[in-house]
mmCIF file of C-alpha atoms in Angstrom:
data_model
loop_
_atom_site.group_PDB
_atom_site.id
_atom_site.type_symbol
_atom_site.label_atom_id
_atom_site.label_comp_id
_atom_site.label_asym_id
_atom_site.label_seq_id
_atom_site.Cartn_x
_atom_site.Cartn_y
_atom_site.Cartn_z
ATOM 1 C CA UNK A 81 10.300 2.074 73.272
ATOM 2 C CA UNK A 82 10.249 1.271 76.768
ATOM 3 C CA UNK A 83 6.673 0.418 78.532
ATOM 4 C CA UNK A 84 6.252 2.041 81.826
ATOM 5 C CA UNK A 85 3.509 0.971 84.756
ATOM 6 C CA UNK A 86 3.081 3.583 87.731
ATOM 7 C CA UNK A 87 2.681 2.077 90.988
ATOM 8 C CA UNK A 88 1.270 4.812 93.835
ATOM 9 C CA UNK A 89 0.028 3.689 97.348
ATOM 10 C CA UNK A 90 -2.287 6.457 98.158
ATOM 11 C CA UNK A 91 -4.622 7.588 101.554
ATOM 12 C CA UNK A 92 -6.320 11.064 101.688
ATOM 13 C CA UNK A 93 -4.693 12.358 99.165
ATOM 14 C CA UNK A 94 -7.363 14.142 97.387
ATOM 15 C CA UNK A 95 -6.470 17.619 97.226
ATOM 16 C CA UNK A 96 -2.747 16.193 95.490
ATOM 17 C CA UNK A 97 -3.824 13.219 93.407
ATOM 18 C CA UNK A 98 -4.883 14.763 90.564
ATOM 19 C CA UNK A 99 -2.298 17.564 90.286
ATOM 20 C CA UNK A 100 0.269 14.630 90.403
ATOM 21 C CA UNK A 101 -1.407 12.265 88.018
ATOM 22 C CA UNK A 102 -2.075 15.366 85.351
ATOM 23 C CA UNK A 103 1.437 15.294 85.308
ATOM 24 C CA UNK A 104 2.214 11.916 84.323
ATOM 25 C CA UNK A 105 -0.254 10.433 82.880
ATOM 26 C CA UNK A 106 0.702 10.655 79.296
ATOM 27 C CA UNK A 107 3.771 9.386 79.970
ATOM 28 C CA UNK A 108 2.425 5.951 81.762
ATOM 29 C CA UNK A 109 1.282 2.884 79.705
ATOM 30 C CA UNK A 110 -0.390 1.419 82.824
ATOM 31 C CA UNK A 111 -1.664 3.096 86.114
ATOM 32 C CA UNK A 112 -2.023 1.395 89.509
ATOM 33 C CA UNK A 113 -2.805 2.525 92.080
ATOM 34 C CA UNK A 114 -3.239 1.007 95.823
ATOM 35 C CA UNK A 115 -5.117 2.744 98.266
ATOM 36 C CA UNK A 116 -4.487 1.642 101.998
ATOM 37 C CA UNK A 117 -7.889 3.367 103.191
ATOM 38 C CA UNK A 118 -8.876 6.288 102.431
ATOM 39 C CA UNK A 119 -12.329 8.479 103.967
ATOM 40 C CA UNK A 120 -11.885 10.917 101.848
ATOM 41 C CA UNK A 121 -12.541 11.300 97.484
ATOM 42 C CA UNK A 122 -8.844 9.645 96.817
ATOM 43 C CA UNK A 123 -10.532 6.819 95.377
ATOM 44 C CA UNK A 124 -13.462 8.529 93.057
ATOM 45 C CA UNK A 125 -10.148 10.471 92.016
ATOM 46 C CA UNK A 126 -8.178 7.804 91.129
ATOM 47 C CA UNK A 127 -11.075 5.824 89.337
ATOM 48 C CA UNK A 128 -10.537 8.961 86.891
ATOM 49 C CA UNK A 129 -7.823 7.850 85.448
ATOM 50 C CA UNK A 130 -7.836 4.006 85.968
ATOM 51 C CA UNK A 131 -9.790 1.202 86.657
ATOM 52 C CA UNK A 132 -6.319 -0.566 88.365
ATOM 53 C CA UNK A 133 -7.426 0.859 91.835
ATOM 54 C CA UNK A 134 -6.878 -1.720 94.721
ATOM 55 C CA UNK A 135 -7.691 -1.896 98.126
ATOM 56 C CA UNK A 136 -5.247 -3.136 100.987
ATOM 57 C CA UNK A 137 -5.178 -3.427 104.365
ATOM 58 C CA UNK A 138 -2.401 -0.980 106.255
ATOM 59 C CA UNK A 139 -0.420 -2.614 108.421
ATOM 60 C CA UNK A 140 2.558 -0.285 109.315
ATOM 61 C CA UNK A 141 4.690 -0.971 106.463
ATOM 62 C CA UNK A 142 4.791 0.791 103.489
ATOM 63 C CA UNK A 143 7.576 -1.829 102.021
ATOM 64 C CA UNK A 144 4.807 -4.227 101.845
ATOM 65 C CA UNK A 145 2.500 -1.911 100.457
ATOM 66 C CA UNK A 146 4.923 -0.931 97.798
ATOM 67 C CA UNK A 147 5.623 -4.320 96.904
ATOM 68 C CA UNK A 148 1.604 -5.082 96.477
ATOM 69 C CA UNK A 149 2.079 -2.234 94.310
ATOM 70 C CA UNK A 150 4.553 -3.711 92.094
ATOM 71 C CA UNK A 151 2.735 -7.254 92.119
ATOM 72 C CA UNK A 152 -0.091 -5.670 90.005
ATOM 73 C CA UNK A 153 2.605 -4.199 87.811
ATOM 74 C CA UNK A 154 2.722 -5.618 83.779
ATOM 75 C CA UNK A 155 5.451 -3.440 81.799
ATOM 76 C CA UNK A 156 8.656 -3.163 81.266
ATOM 77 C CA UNK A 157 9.646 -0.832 84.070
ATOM 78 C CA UNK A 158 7.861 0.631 87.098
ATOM 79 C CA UNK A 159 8.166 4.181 88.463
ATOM 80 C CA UNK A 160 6.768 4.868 91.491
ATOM 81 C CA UNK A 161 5.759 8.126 92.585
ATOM 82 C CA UNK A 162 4.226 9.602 95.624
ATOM 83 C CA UNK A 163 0.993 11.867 95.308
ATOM 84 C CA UNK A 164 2.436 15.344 96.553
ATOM 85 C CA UNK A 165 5.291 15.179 93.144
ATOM 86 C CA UNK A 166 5.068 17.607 90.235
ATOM 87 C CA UNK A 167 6.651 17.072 87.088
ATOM 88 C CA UNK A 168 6.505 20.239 85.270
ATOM 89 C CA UNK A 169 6.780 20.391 81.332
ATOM 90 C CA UNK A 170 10.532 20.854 80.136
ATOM 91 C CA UNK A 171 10.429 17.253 82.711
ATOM 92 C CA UNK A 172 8.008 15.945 81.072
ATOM 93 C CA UNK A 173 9.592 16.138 77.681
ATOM 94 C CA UNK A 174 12.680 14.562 79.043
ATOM 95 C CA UNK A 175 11.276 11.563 80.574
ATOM 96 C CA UNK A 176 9.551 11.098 77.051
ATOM 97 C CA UNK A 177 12.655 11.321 75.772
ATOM 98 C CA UNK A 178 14.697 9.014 78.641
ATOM 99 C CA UNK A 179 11.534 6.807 77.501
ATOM 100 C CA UNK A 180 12.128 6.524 73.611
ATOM 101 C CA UNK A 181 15.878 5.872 74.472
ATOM 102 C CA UNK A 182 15.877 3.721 77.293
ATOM 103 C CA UNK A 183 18.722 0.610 77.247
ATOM 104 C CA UNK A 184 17.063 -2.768 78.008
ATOM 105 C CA UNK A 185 20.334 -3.122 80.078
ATOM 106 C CA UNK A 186 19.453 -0.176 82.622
ATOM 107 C CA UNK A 187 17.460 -1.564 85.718
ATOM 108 C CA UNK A 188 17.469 1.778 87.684
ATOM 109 C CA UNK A 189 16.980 5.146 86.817
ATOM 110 C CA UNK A 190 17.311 7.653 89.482
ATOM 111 C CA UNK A 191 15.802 11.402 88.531
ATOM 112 C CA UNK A 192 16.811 14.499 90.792
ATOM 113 C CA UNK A 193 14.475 14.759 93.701
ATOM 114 C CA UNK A 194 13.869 18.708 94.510
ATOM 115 C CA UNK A 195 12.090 20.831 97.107
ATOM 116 C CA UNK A 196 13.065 18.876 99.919
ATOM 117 C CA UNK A 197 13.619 21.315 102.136
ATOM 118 C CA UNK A 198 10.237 23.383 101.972
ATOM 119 C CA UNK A 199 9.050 20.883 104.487
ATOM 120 C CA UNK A 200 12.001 18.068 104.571
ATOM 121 C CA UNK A 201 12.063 16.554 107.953
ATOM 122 C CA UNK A 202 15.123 14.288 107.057
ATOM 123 C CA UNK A 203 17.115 16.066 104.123
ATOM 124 C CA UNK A 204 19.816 18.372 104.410
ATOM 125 C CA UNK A 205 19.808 19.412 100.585
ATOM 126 C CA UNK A 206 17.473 20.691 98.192
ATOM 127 C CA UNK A 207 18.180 18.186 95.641
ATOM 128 C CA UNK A 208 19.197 14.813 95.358
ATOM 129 C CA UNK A 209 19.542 11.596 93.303
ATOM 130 C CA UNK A 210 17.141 9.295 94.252
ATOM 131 C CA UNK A 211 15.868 6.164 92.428
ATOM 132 C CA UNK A 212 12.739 6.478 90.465
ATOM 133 C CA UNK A 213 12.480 4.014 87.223
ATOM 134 C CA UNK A 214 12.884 0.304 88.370
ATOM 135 C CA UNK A 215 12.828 -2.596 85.734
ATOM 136 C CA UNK A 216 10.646 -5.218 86.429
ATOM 137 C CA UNK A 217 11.976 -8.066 84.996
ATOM 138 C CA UNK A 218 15.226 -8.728 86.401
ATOM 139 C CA UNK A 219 18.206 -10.418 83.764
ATOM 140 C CA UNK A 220 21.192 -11.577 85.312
ATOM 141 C CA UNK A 221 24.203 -12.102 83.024
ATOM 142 C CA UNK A 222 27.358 -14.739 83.881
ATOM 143 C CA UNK A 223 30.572 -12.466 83.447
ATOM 144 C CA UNK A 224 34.422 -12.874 83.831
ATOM 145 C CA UNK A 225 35.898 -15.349 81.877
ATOM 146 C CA UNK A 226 37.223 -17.470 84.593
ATOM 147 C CA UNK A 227 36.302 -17.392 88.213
ATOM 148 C CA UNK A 228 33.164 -16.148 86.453
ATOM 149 C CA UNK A 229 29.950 -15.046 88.185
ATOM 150 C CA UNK A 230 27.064 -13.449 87.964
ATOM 151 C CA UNK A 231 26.961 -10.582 87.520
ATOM 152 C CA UNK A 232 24.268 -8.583 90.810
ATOM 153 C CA UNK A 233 25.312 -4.979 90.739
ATOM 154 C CA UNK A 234 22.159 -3.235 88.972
ATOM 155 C CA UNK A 235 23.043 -1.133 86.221
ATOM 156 C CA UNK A 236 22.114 2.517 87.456
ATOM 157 C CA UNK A 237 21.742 5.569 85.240
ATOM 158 C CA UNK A 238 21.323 9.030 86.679
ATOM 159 C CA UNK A 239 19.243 11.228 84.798
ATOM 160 C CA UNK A 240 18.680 15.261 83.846
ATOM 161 C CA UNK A 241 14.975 14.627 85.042
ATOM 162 C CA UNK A 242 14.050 16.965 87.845
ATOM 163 C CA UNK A 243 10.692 15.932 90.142
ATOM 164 C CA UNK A 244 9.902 18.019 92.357
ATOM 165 C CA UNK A 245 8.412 17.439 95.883
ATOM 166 C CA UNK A 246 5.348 19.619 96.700
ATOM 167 C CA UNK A 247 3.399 18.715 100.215
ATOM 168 C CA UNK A 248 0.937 20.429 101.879
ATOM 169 C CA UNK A 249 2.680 20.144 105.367
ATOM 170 C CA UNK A 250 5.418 18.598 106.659
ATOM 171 C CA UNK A 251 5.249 14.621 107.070
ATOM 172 C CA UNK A 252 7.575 14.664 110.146
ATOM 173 C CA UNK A 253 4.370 13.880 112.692
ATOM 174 C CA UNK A 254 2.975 10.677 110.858
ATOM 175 C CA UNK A 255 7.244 9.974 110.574
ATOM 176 C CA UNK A 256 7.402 10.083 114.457
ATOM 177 C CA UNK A 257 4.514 8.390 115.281
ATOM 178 C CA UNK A 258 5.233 5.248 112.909
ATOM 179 C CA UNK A 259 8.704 5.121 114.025
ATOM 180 C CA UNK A 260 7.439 5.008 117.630
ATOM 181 C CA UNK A 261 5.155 2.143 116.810
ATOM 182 C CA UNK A 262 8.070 -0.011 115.421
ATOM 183 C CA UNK A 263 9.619 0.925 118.815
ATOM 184 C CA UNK A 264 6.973 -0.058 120.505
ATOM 185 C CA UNK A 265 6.408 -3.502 118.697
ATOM 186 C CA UNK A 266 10.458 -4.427 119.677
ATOM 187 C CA UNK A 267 11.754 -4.091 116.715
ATOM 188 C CA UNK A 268 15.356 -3.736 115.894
ATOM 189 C CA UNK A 269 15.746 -0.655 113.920
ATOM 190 C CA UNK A 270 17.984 -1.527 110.780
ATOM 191 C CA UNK A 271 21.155 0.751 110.242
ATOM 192 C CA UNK A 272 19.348 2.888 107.176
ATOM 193 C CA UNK A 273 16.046 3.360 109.409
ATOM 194 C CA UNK A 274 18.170 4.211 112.653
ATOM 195 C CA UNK A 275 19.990 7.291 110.374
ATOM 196 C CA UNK A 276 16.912 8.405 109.283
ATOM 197 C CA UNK A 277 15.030 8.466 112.958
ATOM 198 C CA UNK A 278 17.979 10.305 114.216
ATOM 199 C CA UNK A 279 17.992 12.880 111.080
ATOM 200 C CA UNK A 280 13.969 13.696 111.380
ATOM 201 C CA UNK A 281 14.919 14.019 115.370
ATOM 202 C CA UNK A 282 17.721 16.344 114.699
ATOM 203 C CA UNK A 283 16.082 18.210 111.863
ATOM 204 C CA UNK A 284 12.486 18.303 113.190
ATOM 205 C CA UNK A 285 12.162 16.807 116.539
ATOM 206 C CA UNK A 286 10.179 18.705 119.575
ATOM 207 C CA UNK A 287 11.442 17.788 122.920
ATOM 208 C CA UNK A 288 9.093 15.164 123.622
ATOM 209 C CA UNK A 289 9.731 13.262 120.328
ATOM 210 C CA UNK A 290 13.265 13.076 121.937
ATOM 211 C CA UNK A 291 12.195 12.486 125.739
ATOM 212 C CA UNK A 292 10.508 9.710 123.553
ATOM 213 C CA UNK A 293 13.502 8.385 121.430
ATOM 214 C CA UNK A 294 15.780 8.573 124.699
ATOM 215 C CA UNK A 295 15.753 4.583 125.824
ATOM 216 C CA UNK A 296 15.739 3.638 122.502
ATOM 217 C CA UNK A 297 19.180 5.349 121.496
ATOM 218 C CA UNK A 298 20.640 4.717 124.817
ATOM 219 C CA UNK A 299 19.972 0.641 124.392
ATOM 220 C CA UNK A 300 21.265 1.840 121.041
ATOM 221 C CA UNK A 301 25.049 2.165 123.084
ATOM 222 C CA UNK A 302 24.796 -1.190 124.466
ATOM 223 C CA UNK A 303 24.528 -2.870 120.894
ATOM 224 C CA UNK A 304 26.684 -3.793 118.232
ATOM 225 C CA UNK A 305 26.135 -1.454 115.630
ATOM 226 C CA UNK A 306 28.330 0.964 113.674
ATOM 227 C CA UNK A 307 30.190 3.991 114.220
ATOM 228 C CA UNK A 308 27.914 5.955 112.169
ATOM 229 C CA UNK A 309 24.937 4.836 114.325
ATOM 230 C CA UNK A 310 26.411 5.856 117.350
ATOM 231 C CA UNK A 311 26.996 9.024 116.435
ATOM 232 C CA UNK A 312 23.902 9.760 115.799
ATOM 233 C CA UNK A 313 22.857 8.576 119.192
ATOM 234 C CA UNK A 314 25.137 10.615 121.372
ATOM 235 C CA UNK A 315 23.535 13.524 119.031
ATOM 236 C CA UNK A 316 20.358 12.559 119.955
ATOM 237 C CA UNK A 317 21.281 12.127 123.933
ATOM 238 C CA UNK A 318 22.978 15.217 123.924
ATOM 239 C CA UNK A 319 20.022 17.345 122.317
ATOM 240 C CA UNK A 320 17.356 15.297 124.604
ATOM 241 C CA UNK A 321 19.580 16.115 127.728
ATOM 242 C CA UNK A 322 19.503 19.819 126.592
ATOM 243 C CA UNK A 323 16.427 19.800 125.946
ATOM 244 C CA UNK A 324 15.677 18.180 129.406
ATOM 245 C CA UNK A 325 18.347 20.413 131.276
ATOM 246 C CA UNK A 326 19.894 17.013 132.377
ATOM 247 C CA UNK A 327 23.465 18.584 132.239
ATOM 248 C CA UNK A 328 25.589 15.388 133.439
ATOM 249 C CA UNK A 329 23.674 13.220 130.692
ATOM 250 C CA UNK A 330 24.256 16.246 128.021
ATOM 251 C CA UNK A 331 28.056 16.064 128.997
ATOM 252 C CA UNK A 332 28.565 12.330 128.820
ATOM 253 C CA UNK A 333 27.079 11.719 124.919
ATOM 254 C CA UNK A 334 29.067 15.221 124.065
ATOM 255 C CA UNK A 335 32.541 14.337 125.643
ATOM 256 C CA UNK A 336 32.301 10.726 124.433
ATOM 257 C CA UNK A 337 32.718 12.411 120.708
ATOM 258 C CA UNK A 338 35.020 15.008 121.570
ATOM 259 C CA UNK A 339 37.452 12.605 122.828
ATOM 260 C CA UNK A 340 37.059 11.122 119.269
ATOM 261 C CA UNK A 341 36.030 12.820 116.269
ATOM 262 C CA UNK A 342 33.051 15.008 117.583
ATOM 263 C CA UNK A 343 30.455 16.292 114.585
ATOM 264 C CA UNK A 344 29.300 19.724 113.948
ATOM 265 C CA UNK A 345 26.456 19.056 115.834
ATOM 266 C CA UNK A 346 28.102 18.195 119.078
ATOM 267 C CA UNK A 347 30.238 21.268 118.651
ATOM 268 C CA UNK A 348 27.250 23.345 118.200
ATOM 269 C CA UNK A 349 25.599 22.193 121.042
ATOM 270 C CA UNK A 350 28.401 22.926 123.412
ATOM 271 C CA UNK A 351 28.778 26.421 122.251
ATOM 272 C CA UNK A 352 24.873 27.054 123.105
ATOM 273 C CA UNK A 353 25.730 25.851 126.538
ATOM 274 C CA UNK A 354 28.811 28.193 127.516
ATOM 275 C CA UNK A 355 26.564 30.878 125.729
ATOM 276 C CA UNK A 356 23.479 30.624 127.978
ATOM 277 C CA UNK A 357 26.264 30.846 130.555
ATOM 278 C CA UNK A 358 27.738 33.732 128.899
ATOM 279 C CA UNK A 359 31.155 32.338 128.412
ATOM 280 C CA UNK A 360 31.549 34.038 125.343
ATOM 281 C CA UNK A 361 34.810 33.222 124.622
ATOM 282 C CA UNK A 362 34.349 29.636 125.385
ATOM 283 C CA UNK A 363 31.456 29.472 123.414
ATOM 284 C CA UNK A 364 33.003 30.900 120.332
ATOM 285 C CA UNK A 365 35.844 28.163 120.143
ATOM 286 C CA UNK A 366 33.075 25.519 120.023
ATOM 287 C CA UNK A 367 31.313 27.667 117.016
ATOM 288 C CA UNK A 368 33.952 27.841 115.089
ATOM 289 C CA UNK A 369 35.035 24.204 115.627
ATOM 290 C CA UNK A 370 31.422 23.579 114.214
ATOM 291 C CA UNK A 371 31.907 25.850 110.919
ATOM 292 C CA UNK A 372 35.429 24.999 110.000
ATOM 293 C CA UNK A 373 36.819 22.009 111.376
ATOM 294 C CA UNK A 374 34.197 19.604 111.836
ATOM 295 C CA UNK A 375 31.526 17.935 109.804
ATOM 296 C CA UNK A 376 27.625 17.181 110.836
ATOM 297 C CA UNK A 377 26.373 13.927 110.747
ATOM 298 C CA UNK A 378 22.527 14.477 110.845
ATOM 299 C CA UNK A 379 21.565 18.265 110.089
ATOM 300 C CA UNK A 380 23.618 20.470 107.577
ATOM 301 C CA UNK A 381 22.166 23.354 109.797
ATOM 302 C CA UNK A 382 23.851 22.874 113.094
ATOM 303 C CA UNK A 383 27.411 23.537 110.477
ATOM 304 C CA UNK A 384 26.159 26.569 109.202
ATOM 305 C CA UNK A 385 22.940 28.429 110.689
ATOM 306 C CA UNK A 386 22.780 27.663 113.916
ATOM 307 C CA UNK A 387 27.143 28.066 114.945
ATOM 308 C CA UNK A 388 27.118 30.883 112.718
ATOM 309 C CA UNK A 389 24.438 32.602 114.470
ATOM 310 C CA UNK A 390 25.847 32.143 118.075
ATOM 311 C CA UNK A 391 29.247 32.945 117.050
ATOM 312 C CA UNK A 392 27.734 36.426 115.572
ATOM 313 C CA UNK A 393 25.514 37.123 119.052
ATOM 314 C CA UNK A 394 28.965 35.887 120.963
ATOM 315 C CA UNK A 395 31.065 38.209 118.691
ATOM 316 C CA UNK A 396 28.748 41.085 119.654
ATOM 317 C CA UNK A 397 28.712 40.472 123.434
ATOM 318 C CA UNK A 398 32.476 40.782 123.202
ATOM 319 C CA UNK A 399 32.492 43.808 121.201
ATOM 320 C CA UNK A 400 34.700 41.918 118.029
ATOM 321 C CA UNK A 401 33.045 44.007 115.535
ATOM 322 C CA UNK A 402 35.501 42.712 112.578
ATOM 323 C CA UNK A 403 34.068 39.132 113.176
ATOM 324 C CA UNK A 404 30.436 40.243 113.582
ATOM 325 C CA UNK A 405 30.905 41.510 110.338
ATOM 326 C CA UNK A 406 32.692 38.925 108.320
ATOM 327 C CA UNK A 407 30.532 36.316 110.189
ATOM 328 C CA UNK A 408 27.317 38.058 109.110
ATOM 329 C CA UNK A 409 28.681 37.462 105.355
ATOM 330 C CA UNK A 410 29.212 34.244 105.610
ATOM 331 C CA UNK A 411 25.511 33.760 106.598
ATOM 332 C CA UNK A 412 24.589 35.763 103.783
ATOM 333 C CA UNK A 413 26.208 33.402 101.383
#
């Protein structure tokens, strides 16, 4: 049977610790857990069910923290948790049993991660694959018999287990505010944590998180980077300008996509605008772009919700009863 080490970094987390840790204990052969200061009981808590409780010093990167984490680490495989999961107990009896069967050749197992939209700042679905179980020895194997290599791909296996995300509030302020400090410091945002800053922006952004994310989306356009990334920026520039009634700079990120492939979001965005200037008709064609020809790029909501909504209040305005209606079922289902 495979041996398992949890690896946490923890601060203030002491009305979730031990909700989370009654959870998985008996499924752990080692627990560590590094707090990165705490003022509150997380420690005393944690002391409760380990003596592997380590201090370290924050300093704006929780990659580093998470690899101090796994430093400390002895078993076969790590799974790392945060303190506001739940693993309830028809979960728990299937990571005993992913446990008892567990091929020395899997390296990564990812569980279904659920709940993420009760406060999700960055996730457009409720549940998702996302890698939990990490072996902590690394083999690698030659293969092919000529030409032959060896072999880096990690051997991934998805599981039935379900974990489910419970927070007290949403994270998106702490997400804002370290993003701004990378910002800040110069750094070069990689492709993955460019995505993301867009996403939170798009999914739970105010309008001065974007009057703050403005310059550095609009260097953004003056790098290389991919077509993905800008994307997301002219969806950020576009919701910032709106935001900031800055109707020339909301015009030039949205026409720049709709001379190409424009997202669900763009579409969206430009129906609000002939709406508030009750050109209803106008406004609908940019809806229903939104829900049936194009895609979104950063927030599921802005191709469902949000164009479905305005195409049912445009709808109205013109007195299209037939479409109110089969527009309000849609939004039912």
């Amino acid at each position: 049977m495979a041996t398992i080490s949890l690896c946490m970094i923890v601060k203030n987390e002491e009305l979730v610790l031990g909700r989370c840790l009654d959870c998985i204990k008996d499924l752990m052969d080692e627990i560590i857990i590094v707090d990165t200061g705490s003022t509150d009981a997380t420690k005393r808590i944690a002391y409760k069910y380990t003596d592997k409780v380590y201090d370290y010093q924050w300093r704006d990167d929780f990659a580093a923290a998470r690899n101090y984490s796994f430093s400390k680490a002895t078993m076969d495989y790590i799974y790392v948790a945060d303190a506001d999961e739940i693993i309830d107990e028809e979960n728990q009896k299937r990571f005993r049993n992913l446990k008892a069967a567990l091929l020395p050749q899997v390296e990564i197992v990812q569980m279904k991660y659920c709940n993420q939209l009760e406060y999700g700042s960055v996730y457009n679905f409720d549940c998702e694959y996302r890698g939990k179980l990490y072996k902590r020895l690394r083999t690698f194997q030659w293969v092919d018999p000529i030409h032959e290599t060896v072999n880096l791909d990690p051997i991934v296996f998805d599981s039935d287990i379900e974990i489910i995300h419970k927070p007290l509030e949403s994270h998106d302020r702490r997400d804002f505010a370290n993003f701004e400090k990378l910002v800040n410091r110069g750094e070069v945002l990689s492709k993955k944590l460019f995505i993301m800053y867009a996403k939170e922006l798009m999914i739970a952004g105010n309008q001065q998180d974007f009057a703050k994310a403005v310059p550095l989306f609009q260097r953004a356009l003056q790098e290389e980077r991919s077509a993905e990334e800008y994307k997301a920026a002219d969806c950020v520039l576009a919701k910032a300008a709106q935001y900031a009634g800055d109707t020339e700079s909301f015009f030039t990120a949205c026409l720049k996509e709709v001379a190409d492939n424009p997202p669900a979001e763009i579409c969206t965005m430009l129906g609000e605008y002939y709406q508030n200037r009750e050109n209803y008709q106008e406004a609908v064609l940019w809806y229903y772009n939104a829900i049936h020809e194009q895609e979104c790029a950063l927030n599921i909501k802005y191709a469902v919700v949000f164009p479905i909504t305005g195409i049912i209040d445009c709808y109205e305005k013109l007195g299209n009863w037939e479409m109110v209606l089969q527009y309000r079922e849609m939004l039912k289902n």
